[in-house]
Amino acid sequence: MKESKIMLIQYITGIFILVLGALHFLAISALAPTSDKVLYQYANNSTSTHTLTGGTLYYTTVTTIYHTLFWGSIFELLLTFLVFHIFNGFRIILSEQFPGDRSEKAITYIMLVAGLIIFIWGSKTVVTMLLGGGL
Amino acid sequence: MELMLKGFGEVVKTVTLRVRRYDPEKKELPKYMEYKVPVQRGMTVLDGILYIKEHIDPSLAARYSCRMGICGSCAMIINNRERLACQTQILDLGKDLIKVDPMGNYDLVKDLVPDLTKLFRNHESIKPYIIRQEEKVTGEFLQLPEERELYSMFTECIMCGACLSACPTMATDELYLGPQALAQSFRYIADSRDIGFNERLNLLDSKHGVWRCHFAGACSDVCPKGIDPALAIQLLKGMLAKNVFVKYQQKPAKIGPDRKSILETAQS
């Protein structure tokens, strides 16, 4: 693949990481559902200036958000983009440090394998959570 | 009594030039040597180096030619910044101690003389000339002033090599084309008379081409002619990115009338 195509993907994944990363942050900090009445009232008190929902304070309620297909897909996409962006970034840095046909080929394959391992490992977590499991 | 250089007037002060000395043939480590140089108004660092050569240590090696910022031969690192020695006045530096190093990212011939093979090799590799399809050109290529304006700045390059010395990517990636060659490739691609984009594409779009520029901007910062190679590289990146979706089209400039036939007509 031409370097311009790879770098275009690098830039596009970078933008998507920003968007999906923000959604990820939103998911774990504001969107988690709550069944805690005290915290729910605290968050929705008209005199209160706090807008946070109580669920975000509990690990178990936060993980429930991972059980929906929508959020599972979001996290899987984020993982895919992150793995490409990070390991292609490593490839670029290392290729500059060790220029040459053989070293660059070796670096590319090592990054490909390392990226695949991280992707499979990360996907396993996302799928496990999606199926109702937990960490 | 201090020896004075002719044509410069009275000695204003004495400065110390700390010059990096290195001779690859002697197999000794590089070392700094200090020389006291009397400074007269208008004296440049190159004048100071020549003073050292003439009066203190003739073994000091430095490359220079025009002494007026045109040839680019005397580029070196003066007080930690790439400059032309002939354009840098000692009094303007405002220091009593002036550190002089050869340019970085090059092999050394001796002392302040870098081996510029890399610079010229990379420059040559991007085909720094107008590429056309015609086998025989009878007239001149026509170009509007606004078409020339697109690449005008990049024609000012004197190939001093200061940009390569300052470039951080150049410091690690031996195969990187470098800001000078990339800026020059933009200069020709942007030229309305040229149709050589595809001929240069493989090299520019390679692993050590435009995409290895991380936009530090050091090249533009140090260029003694005020050229902005970093801008050219970003514009090239834009061209290559667009080329992924829509193939870049170059329309060759029209060829003007045959001068020879005009001359003959006029004579007849």
GROMACS .gro file of C-alpha atoms in nm:
model
  403
    1MET     CA    1   0.000   0.000   0.000
    2LYS     CA    2   0.126   0.346  -0.085
    3GLU     CA    3   0.245   0.560   0.203
    4SER     CA    4  -0.011   0.831   0.119
    5LYS     CA    5  -0.299   0.584   0.169
    6ILE     CA    6  -0.152   0.458   0.497
    7MET     CA    7  -0.104   0.813   0.622
    8LEU     CA    8  -0.457   0.911   0.516
    9ILE     CA    9  -0.590   0.621   0.723
   10GLN     CA   10  -0.359   0.733   1.005
   11TYR     CA   11  -0.510   1.084   1.001
   12ILE     CA   12  -0.869   0.960   0.965
   13THR     CA   13  -0.828   0.711   1.251
   14GLY     CA   14  -0.681   0.995   1.457
   15ILE     CA   15  -0.999   1.200   1.406
   16PHE     CA   16  -1.223   0.902   1.483
   17ILE     CA   17  -1.022   0.826   1.797
   18LEU     CA   18  -1.099   1.179   1.916
   19VAL     CA   19  -1.473   1.135   1.853
   20LEU     CA   20  -1.505   0.779   1.979
   21GLY     CA   21  -1.271   0.852   2.270
   22ALA     CA   22  -1.500   1.138   2.371
   23LEU     CA   23  -1.800   0.902   2.352
   24HIS     CA   24  -1.608   0.649   2.560
   25PHE     CA   25  -1.534   0.916   2.817
   26LEU     CA   26  -1.900   1.021   2.813
   27ALA     CA   27  -2.009   0.661   2.861
   28ILE     CA   28  -1.799   0.601   3.167
   29SER     CA   29  -1.852   0.942   3.324
   30ALA     CA   30  -2.207   1.053   3.256
   31LEU     CA   31  -2.428   0.798   3.085
   32ALA     CA   32  -2.420   0.504   3.323
   33PRO     CA   33  -2.771   0.427   3.457
   34THR     CA   34  -2.838   0.438   3.828
   35SER     CA   35  -3.072   0.268   4.067
   36ASP     CA   36  -2.933   0.449   4.366
   37LYS     CA   37  -3.216   0.674   4.484
   38VAL     CA   38  -3.000   0.899   4.702
   39LEU     CA   39  -2.750   0.965   4.429
   40TYR     CA   40  -3.027   0.999   4.168
   41GLN     CA   41  -3.199   1.264   4.377
   42TYR     CA   42  -2.869   1.433   4.447
   43ALA     CA   43  -2.799   1.456   4.079
   44ASN     CA   44  -3.149   1.576   3.990
   45ASN     CA   45  -3.201   1.810   4.280
   46SER     CA   46  -3.323   2.140   4.146
   47THR     CA   47  -3.111   2.330   4.397
   48SER     CA   48  -2.806   2.128   4.310
   49THR     CA   49  -2.558   2.252   4.054
   50HIS     CA   50  -2.431   1.897   3.998
   51THR     CA   51  -2.538   1.728   3.679
   52LEU     CA   52  -2.362   1.397   3.719
   53THR     CA   53  -2.572   1.085   3.736
   54GLY     CA   54  -2.515   0.863   4.029
   55GLY     CA   55  -2.445   0.550   3.828
   56THR     CA   56  -2.101   0.661   3.729
   57LEU     CA   57  -1.986   0.623   4.086
   58TYR     CA   58  -2.036   0.246   4.073
   59TYR     CA   59  -1.825   0.012   3.867
   60THR     CA   60  -2.109  -0.235   3.823
   61THR     CA   61  -2.345   0.026   3.681
   62VAL     CA   62  -2.080   0.159   3.448
   63THR     CA   63  -2.017  -0.189   3.308
   64THR     CA   64  -2.385  -0.230   3.221
   65ILE     CA   65  -2.336   0.020   2.943
   66TYR     CA   66  -2.092  -0.222   2.783
   67HIS     CA   67  -2.365  -0.484   2.753
   68THR     CA   68  -2.551  -0.309   2.469
   69LEU     CA   69  -2.467  -0.382   2.106
   70PHE     CA   70  -2.445  -0.010   2.025
   71TRP     CA   71  -2.178   0.061   2.284
   72GLY     CA   72  -2.004  -0.269   2.217
   73SER     CA   73  -1.970  -0.164   1.852
   74ILE     CA   74  -1.844   0.180   1.952
   75PHE     CA   75  -1.573   0.028   2.171
   76GLU     CA   76  -1.476  -0.228   1.909
   77LEU     CA   77  -1.442   0.049   1.651
   78LEU     CA   78  -1.239   0.258   1.896
   79LEU     CA   79  -1.015  -0.040   1.960
   80THR     CA   80  -0.967  -0.100   1.585
   81PHE     CA   81  -0.877   0.262   1.518
   82LEU     CA   82  -0.649   0.281   1.820
   83VAL     CA   83  -0.461  -0.035   1.728
   84PHE     CA   84  -0.400   0.086   1.372
   85HIS     CA   85  -0.306   0.438   1.479
   86ILE     CA   86  -0.071   0.330   1.756
   87PHE     CA   87   0.111   0.051   1.578
   88ASN     CA   88   0.141   0.241   1.250
   89GLY     CA   89   0.282   0.527   1.458
   90PHE     CA   90   0.535   0.288   1.612
   91ARG     CA   91   0.621   0.161   1.264
   92ILE     CA   92   0.691   0.515   1.145
   93ILE     CA   93   0.905   0.604   1.447
   94LEU     CA   94   1.104   0.281   1.432
   95SER     CA   95   1.149   0.300   1.054
   96GLU     CA   96   1.304   0.643   1.099
   97GLN     CA   97   1.535   0.511   1.369
   98PHE     CA   98   1.637   0.202   1.171
   99PRO     CA   99   1.606   0.287   0.801
  100GLY     CA  100   1.673   0.017   0.542
  101ASP     CA  101   1.471  -0.236   0.344
  102ARG     CA  102   1.529  -0.534   0.573
  103SER     CA  103   1.482  -0.351   0.901
  104GLU     CA  104   1.168  -0.176   0.774
  105LYS     CA  105   1.017  -0.503   0.659
  106ALA     CA  106   1.093  -0.661   0.995
  107ILE     CA  107   0.947  -0.361   1.180
  108THR     CA  108   0.629  -0.374   0.968
  109TYR     CA  109   0.573  -0.746   1.038
  110ILE     CA  110   0.650  -0.713   1.411
  111MET     CA  111   0.404  -0.424   1.440
  112LEU     CA  112   0.144  -0.617   1.243
  113VAL     CA  113   0.171  -0.919   1.475
  114ALA     CA  114   0.181  -0.704   1.791
  115GLY     CA  115  -0.122  -0.507   1.667
  116LEU     CA  116  -0.314  -0.825   1.595
  117ILE     CA  117  -0.240  -0.964   1.943
  118ILE     CA  118  -0.360  -0.643   2.110
  119PHE     CA  119  -0.665  -0.631   1.883
  120ILE     CA  120  -0.767  -0.989   1.965
  121TRP     CA  121  -0.702  -0.933   2.336
  122GLY     CA  122  -0.904  -0.611   2.338
  123SER     CA  123  -1.184  -0.762   2.128
  124LYS     CA  124  -1.209  -1.050   2.374
  125THR     CA  125  -1.280  -0.797   2.652
  126VAL     CA  126  -1.542  -0.613   2.446
  127VAL     CA  127  -1.717  -0.936   2.341
  128THR     CA  128  -1.707  -1.077   2.694
  129MET     CA  129  -1.870  -0.762   2.828
  130LEU     CA  130  -2.122  -0.764   2.545
  131LEU     CA  131  -2.224  -1.115   2.634
  132GLY     CA  132  -2.296  -1.005   2.988
  133GLY     CA  133  -1.967  -1.103   3.143
  134GLY     CA  134  -1.744  -0.873   3.341
  135LEU     CA  135  -1.389  -0.816   3.436
  136MET     CA  136   4.939   4.513   1.869
  137GLU     CA  137   4.647   4.327   1.713
  138LEU     CA  138   4.651   4.278   1.342
  139MET     CA  139   4.362   4.449   1.170
  140LEU     CA  140   4.175   4.354   0.857
  141LYS     CA  141   4.196   4.610   0.581
  142GLY     CA  142   3.889   4.815   0.503
  143PHE     CA  143   3.705   4.763   0.829
  144GLY     CA  144   3.821   5.057   1.043
  145GLU     CA  145   3.913   5.054   1.412
  146VAL     CA  146   3.905   4.748   1.634
  147VAL     CA  147   3.591   4.773   1.849
  148LYS     CA  148   3.651   4.476   2.075
  149THR     CA  149   3.804   4.131   2.090
  150VAL     CA  150   3.586   3.822   2.087
  151THR     CA  151   3.667   3.456   2.133
  152LEU     CA  152   3.576   3.218   1.854
  153ARG     CA  153   3.531   2.867   1.992
  154VAL     CA  154   3.565   2.652   1.683
  155ARG     CA  155   3.500   2.281   1.661
  156ARG     CA  156   3.802   2.110   1.511
  157TYR     CA  157   3.796   1.762   1.365
  158ASP     CA  158   4.012   1.584   1.114
  159PRO     CA  159   3.880   1.237   1.020
  160GLU     CA  160   4.223   1.137   0.891
  161LYS     CA  161   4.387   1.189   1.229
  162LYS     CA  162   4.143   0.958   1.404
  163GLU     CA  163   4.119   1.191   1.702
  164LEU     CA  164   3.800   1.292   1.875
  165PRO     CA  165   3.654   1.633   1.783
  166LYS     CA  166   3.765   1.916   2.010
  167TYR     CA  167   3.695   2.286   2.055
  168MET     CA  168   3.975   2.539   2.015
  169GLU     CA  169   3.947   2.901   2.114
  170TYR     CA  170   4.088   3.191   1.915
  171LYS     CA  171   4.097   3.559   2.007
  172VAL     CA  172   3.981   3.769   1.717
  173PRO     CA  173   3.989   4.151   1.704
  174VAL     CA  174   3.654   4.271   1.578
  175GLN     CA  175   3.611   4.569   1.354
  176ARG     CA  176   3.274   4.713   1.262
  177GLY     CA  177   3.116   4.515   0.977
  178MET     CA  178   3.322   4.202   1.033
  179THR     CA  179   3.136   3.877   0.974
  180VAL     CA  180   3.199   3.541   1.134
  181LEU     CA  181   3.354   3.433   0.804
  182ASP     CA  182   3.594   3.727   0.830
  183GLY     CA  183   3.677   3.609   1.181
  184ILE     CA  184   3.747   3.258   1.055
  185LEU     CA  185   3.964   3.396   0.775
  186TYR     CA  186   4.149   3.609   1.031
  187ILE     CA  187   4.224   3.290   1.226
  188LYS     CA  188   4.344   3.117   0.908
  189GLU     CA  189   4.568   3.406   0.808
  190HIS     CA  190   4.712   3.505   1.144
  191ILE     CA  191   4.670   3.227   1.400
  192ASP     CA  192   4.610   2.880   1.263
  193PRO     CA  193   4.627   2.813   0.888
  194SER     CA  194   4.522   2.451   0.938
  195LEU     CA  195   4.161   2.554   1.014
  196ALA     CA  196   3.938   2.437   0.730
  197ALA     CA  197   3.625   2.625   0.619
  198ARG     CA  198   3.437   2.638   0.290
  199TYR     CA  199   3.342   2.974   0.140
  200SER     CA  200   3.316   3.141  -0.196
  201CYS     CA  201   3.106   3.449  -0.275
  202ARG     CA  202   3.115   3.619   0.070
  203MET     CA  203   2.778   3.781  -0.002
  204GLY     CA  204   2.514   3.522   0.084
  205ILE     CA  205   2.463   3.397  -0.268
  206CYS     CA  206   2.661   3.076  -0.303
  207GLY     CA  207   2.560   2.913   0.026
  208SER     CA  208   2.905   2.759   0.078
  209CYS     CA  209   2.972   2.895   0.425
  210ALA     CA  210   2.666   2.763   0.609
  211MET     CA  211   2.761   2.653   0.960
  212ILE     CA  212   2.621   2.648   1.309
  213ILE     CA  213   2.699   2.977   1.482
  214ASN     CA  214   2.591   3.004   1.843
  215ASN     CA  215   2.376   2.692   1.808
  216ARG     CA  216   2.188   2.804   1.498
  217GLU     CA  217   2.246   2.739   1.129
  218ARG     CA  218   2.356   3.058   0.956
  219LEU     CA  219   2.566   3.175   0.666
  220ALA     CA  220   2.899   3.283   0.814
  221CYS     CA  221   2.934   3.555   0.553
  222GLN     CA  222   2.598   3.709   0.644
  223THR     CA  223   2.641   3.695   1.021
  224GLN     CA  224   2.808   4.000   1.164
  225ILE     CA  225   3.004   3.934   1.482
  226LEU     CA  226   2.880   4.250   1.657
  227ASP     CA  227   2.517   4.161   1.576
  228LEU     CA  228   2.552   3.842   1.777
  229GLY     CA  229   2.616   4.057   2.086
  230LYS     CA  230   2.839   3.797   2.254
  231ASP     CA  231   3.203   3.788   2.351
  232LEU     CA  232   3.217   3.414   2.298
  233ILE     CA  233   3.102   3.278   1.963
  234LYS     CA  234   3.067   2.906   1.918
  235VAL     CA  235   3.119   2.780   1.566
  236ASP     CA  236   3.027   2.426   1.467
  237PRO     CA  237   3.003   2.254   1.131
  238MET     CA  238   2.649   2.177   1.010
  239GLY     CA  239   2.485   1.873   1.164
  240ASN     CA  240   2.340   1.565   0.990
  241TYR     CA  241   2.633   1.553   0.746
  242ASP     CA  242   2.959   1.363   0.743
  243LEU     CA  243   3.258   1.588   0.789
  244VAL     CA  244   3.540   1.651   0.545
  245LYS     CA  245   3.734   1.853   0.801
  246ASP     CA  246   3.666   2.110   1.074
  247LEU     CA  247   3.386   2.333   0.943
  248VAL     CA  248   3.354   2.165   0.604
  249PRO     CA  249   3.058   1.926   0.578
  250ASP     CA  250   3.029   1.661   0.310
  251LEU     CA  251   2.723   1.777   0.117
  252THR     CA  252   2.693   1.459  -0.094
  253LYS     CA  253   2.363   1.372   0.073
  254LEU     CA  254   2.216   1.715  -0.008
  255PHE     CA  255   2.310   1.700  -0.376
  256ARG     CA  256   2.216   1.332  -0.415
  257ASN     CA  257   1.868   1.393  -0.274
  258HIS     CA  258   1.829   1.709  -0.482
  259GLU     CA  259   1.921   1.520  -0.797
  260SER     CA  260   1.686   1.233  -0.715
  261ILE     CA  261   1.372   1.448  -0.737
  262LYS     CA  262   1.456   1.549  -1.096
  263PRO     CA  263   1.503   1.921  -1.041
  264TYR     CA  264   1.418   2.032  -1.390
  265ILE     CA  265   1.114   2.094  -1.606
  266ILE     CA  266   0.982   1.763  -1.736
  267ARG     CA  267   0.796   1.771  -2.068
  268GLN     CA  268   0.677   1.524  -2.329
  269GLU     CA  269   0.792   1.710  -2.638
  270GLU     CA  270   1.108   1.570  -2.793
  271LYS     CA  271   1.203   1.899  -2.953
  272VAL     CA  272   1.097   2.232  -2.810
  273THR     CA  273   1.092   2.514  -3.060
  274GLY     CA  274   0.961   2.804  -2.852
  275GLU     CA  275   0.961   2.909  -2.491
  276PHE     CA  276   0.700   2.778  -2.245
  277LEU     CA  277   0.442   3.044  -2.169
  278GLN     CA  278   0.366   3.124  -1.807
  279LEU     CA  279   0.158   3.394  -1.642
  280PRO     CA  280   0.307   3.599  -1.356
  281GLU     CA  281   0.045   3.459  -1.115
  282GLU     CA  282   0.141   3.104  -1.216
  283ARG     CA  283   0.502   3.179  -1.133
  284GLU     CA  284   0.398   3.332  -0.802
  285LEU     CA  285   0.282   2.986  -0.685
  286TYR     CA  286   0.639   2.859  -0.657
  287SER     CA  287   0.838   3.181  -0.671
  288MET     CA  288   0.970   3.162  -0.315
  289PHE     CA  289   1.120   2.817  -0.369
  290THR     CA  290   1.333   2.929  -0.661
  291GLU     CA  291   1.543   3.129  -0.415
  292CYS     CA  292   1.712   2.817  -0.274
  293ILE     CA  293   2.093   2.848  -0.278
  294MET     CA  294   2.147   2.489  -0.163
  295CYS     CA  295   2.344   2.585   0.146
  296GLY     CA  296   2.209   2.278   0.324
  297ALA     CA  297   2.117   2.459   0.647
  298CYS     CA  298   1.764   2.310   0.639
  299LEU     CA  299   1.897   1.954   0.638
  300SER     CA  300   2.124   2.037   0.928
  301ALA     CA  301   1.834   2.170   1.136
  302CYS     CA  302   1.582   1.898   1.042
  303PRO     CA  303   1.512   1.657   1.331
  304THR     CA  304   1.392   1.380   1.097
  305MET     CA  305   1.719   1.406   0.905
  306ALA     CA  306   1.902   1.338   1.232
  307THR     CA  307   1.750   0.993   1.262
  308ASP     CA  308   1.639   0.889   0.916
  309GLU     CA  309   1.940   0.856   0.691
  310LEU     CA  310   1.719   0.789   0.387
  311TYR     CA  311   1.481   1.083   0.433
  312LEU     CA  312   1.474   1.310   0.130
  313GLY     CA  313   1.502   1.620   0.343
  314PRO     CA  314   1.343   1.965   0.327
  315GLN     CA  315   1.561   2.099   0.047
  316ALA     CA  316   1.481   1.823  -0.203
  317LEU     CA  317   1.114   1.817  -0.106
  318ALA     CA  318   1.076   2.193  -0.138
  319GLN     CA  319   1.243   2.176  -0.477
  320SER     CA  320   1.015   1.897  -0.593
  321PHE     CA  321   0.719   2.116  -0.498
  322ARG     CA  322   0.884   2.401  -0.687
  323TYR     CA  323   0.883   2.194  -1.008
  324ILE     CA  324   0.547   2.023  -0.958
  325ALA     CA  325   0.381   2.361  -0.896
  326ASP     CA  326   0.546   2.501  -1.207
  327SER     CA  327   0.280   2.528  -1.480
  328ARG     CA  328   0.539   2.430  -1.742
  329ASP     CA  329   0.612   2.096  -1.576
  330ILE     CA  330   0.422   1.767  -1.615
  331GLY     CA  331   0.653   1.547  -1.406
  332PHE     CA  332   0.428   1.483  -1.105
  333ASN     CA  333   0.392   1.111  -1.178
  334GLU     CA  334   0.765   1.070  -1.239
  335ARG     CA  335   0.839   1.210  -0.895
  336LEU     CA  336   0.542   1.046  -0.725
  337ASN     CA  337   0.707   0.717  -0.627
  338LEU     CA  338   0.992   0.891  -0.453
  339LEU     CA  339   0.777   1.152  -0.280
  340ASP     CA  340   0.519   0.895  -0.171
  341SER     CA  341   0.781   0.651  -0.042
  342LYS     CA  342   0.855   0.554   0.319
  343HIS     CA  343   1.122   0.824   0.334
  344GLY     CA  344   0.938   1.090   0.138
  345VAL     CA  345   0.704   1.372   0.235
  346TRP     CA  346   0.518   1.179   0.504
  347ARG     CA  347   0.825   1.157   0.725
  348CYS     CA  348   0.813   1.533   0.782
  349HIS     CA  349   0.671   1.591   1.130
  350PHE     CA  350   0.638   1.964   1.076
  351ALA     CA  351   0.895   2.078   1.330
  352GLY     CA  352   0.949   2.378   1.103
  353ALA     CA  353   1.320   2.405   1.189
  354CYS     CA  354   1.407   2.412   0.817
  355SER     CA  355   1.196   2.722   0.758
  356ASP     CA  356   1.328   2.880   1.075
  357VAL     CA  357   1.694   2.863   0.975
  358CYS     CA  358   1.674   2.920   0.599
  359PRO     CA  359   1.902   3.219   0.527
  360LYS     CA  360   1.696   3.310   0.220
  361GLY     CA  361   1.364   3.312   0.403
  362ILE     CA  362   1.225   3.013   0.215
  363ASP     CA  363   0.959   2.803   0.386
  364PRO     CA  364   1.036   2.438   0.298
  365ALA     CA  365   0.795   2.317   0.568
  366LEU     CA  366   0.512   2.489   0.381
  367ALA     CA  367   0.614   2.322   0.054
  368ILE     CA  368   0.614   1.983   0.225
  369GLN     CA  369   0.267   2.037   0.370
  370LEU     CA  370   0.140   2.144   0.027
  371LEU     CA  371   0.295   1.830  -0.121
  372LYS     CA  372   0.121   1.621   0.144
  373GLY     CA  373  -0.208   1.782   0.042
  374MET     CA  374  -0.139   1.702  -0.325
  375LEU     CA  375  -0.056   1.340  -0.247
  376ALA     CA  376  -0.360   1.299  -0.022
  377LYS     CA  377  -0.590   1.438  -0.292
  378ASN     CA  378  -0.417   1.217  -0.546
  379VAL     CA  379  -0.548   0.911  -0.359
  380PHE     CA  380  -0.904   1.009  -0.455
  381VAL     CA  381  -0.862   1.214  -0.772
  382LYS     CA  382  -0.551   1.170  -0.984
  383TYR     CA  383  -0.348   1.489  -0.992
  384GLN     CA  384  -0.366   1.648  -1.335
  385GLN     CA  385  -0.097   1.872  -1.475
  386LYS     CA  386  -0.183   2.075  -1.780
  387PRO     CA  387   0.133   2.153  -1.972
  388ALA     CA  388   0.189   2.520  -2.043
  389LYS     CA  389   0.155   2.627  -2.404
  390ILE     CA  390   0.463   2.675  -2.613
  391GLY     CA  391   0.524   3.019  -2.756
  392PRO     CA  392   0.617   3.098  -3.118
  393ASP     CA  393   0.944   2.975  -3.261
  394ARG     CA  394   1.194   3.255  -3.201
  395LYS     CA  395   1.412   3.147  -3.487
  396SER     CA  396   1.126   3.174  -3.738
  397ILE     CA  397   1.023   3.512  -3.594
  398LEU     CA  398   1.379   3.634  -3.633
  399GLU     CA  399   1.394   3.506  -3.989
  400THR     CA  400   1.058   3.669  -4.071
  401ALA     CA  401   1.177   3.996  -3.922
  402GLN     CA  402   1.501   3.981  -4.119
  403SER     CA  403   1.323   3.906  -4.447
   0.00000   0.00000   0.00000
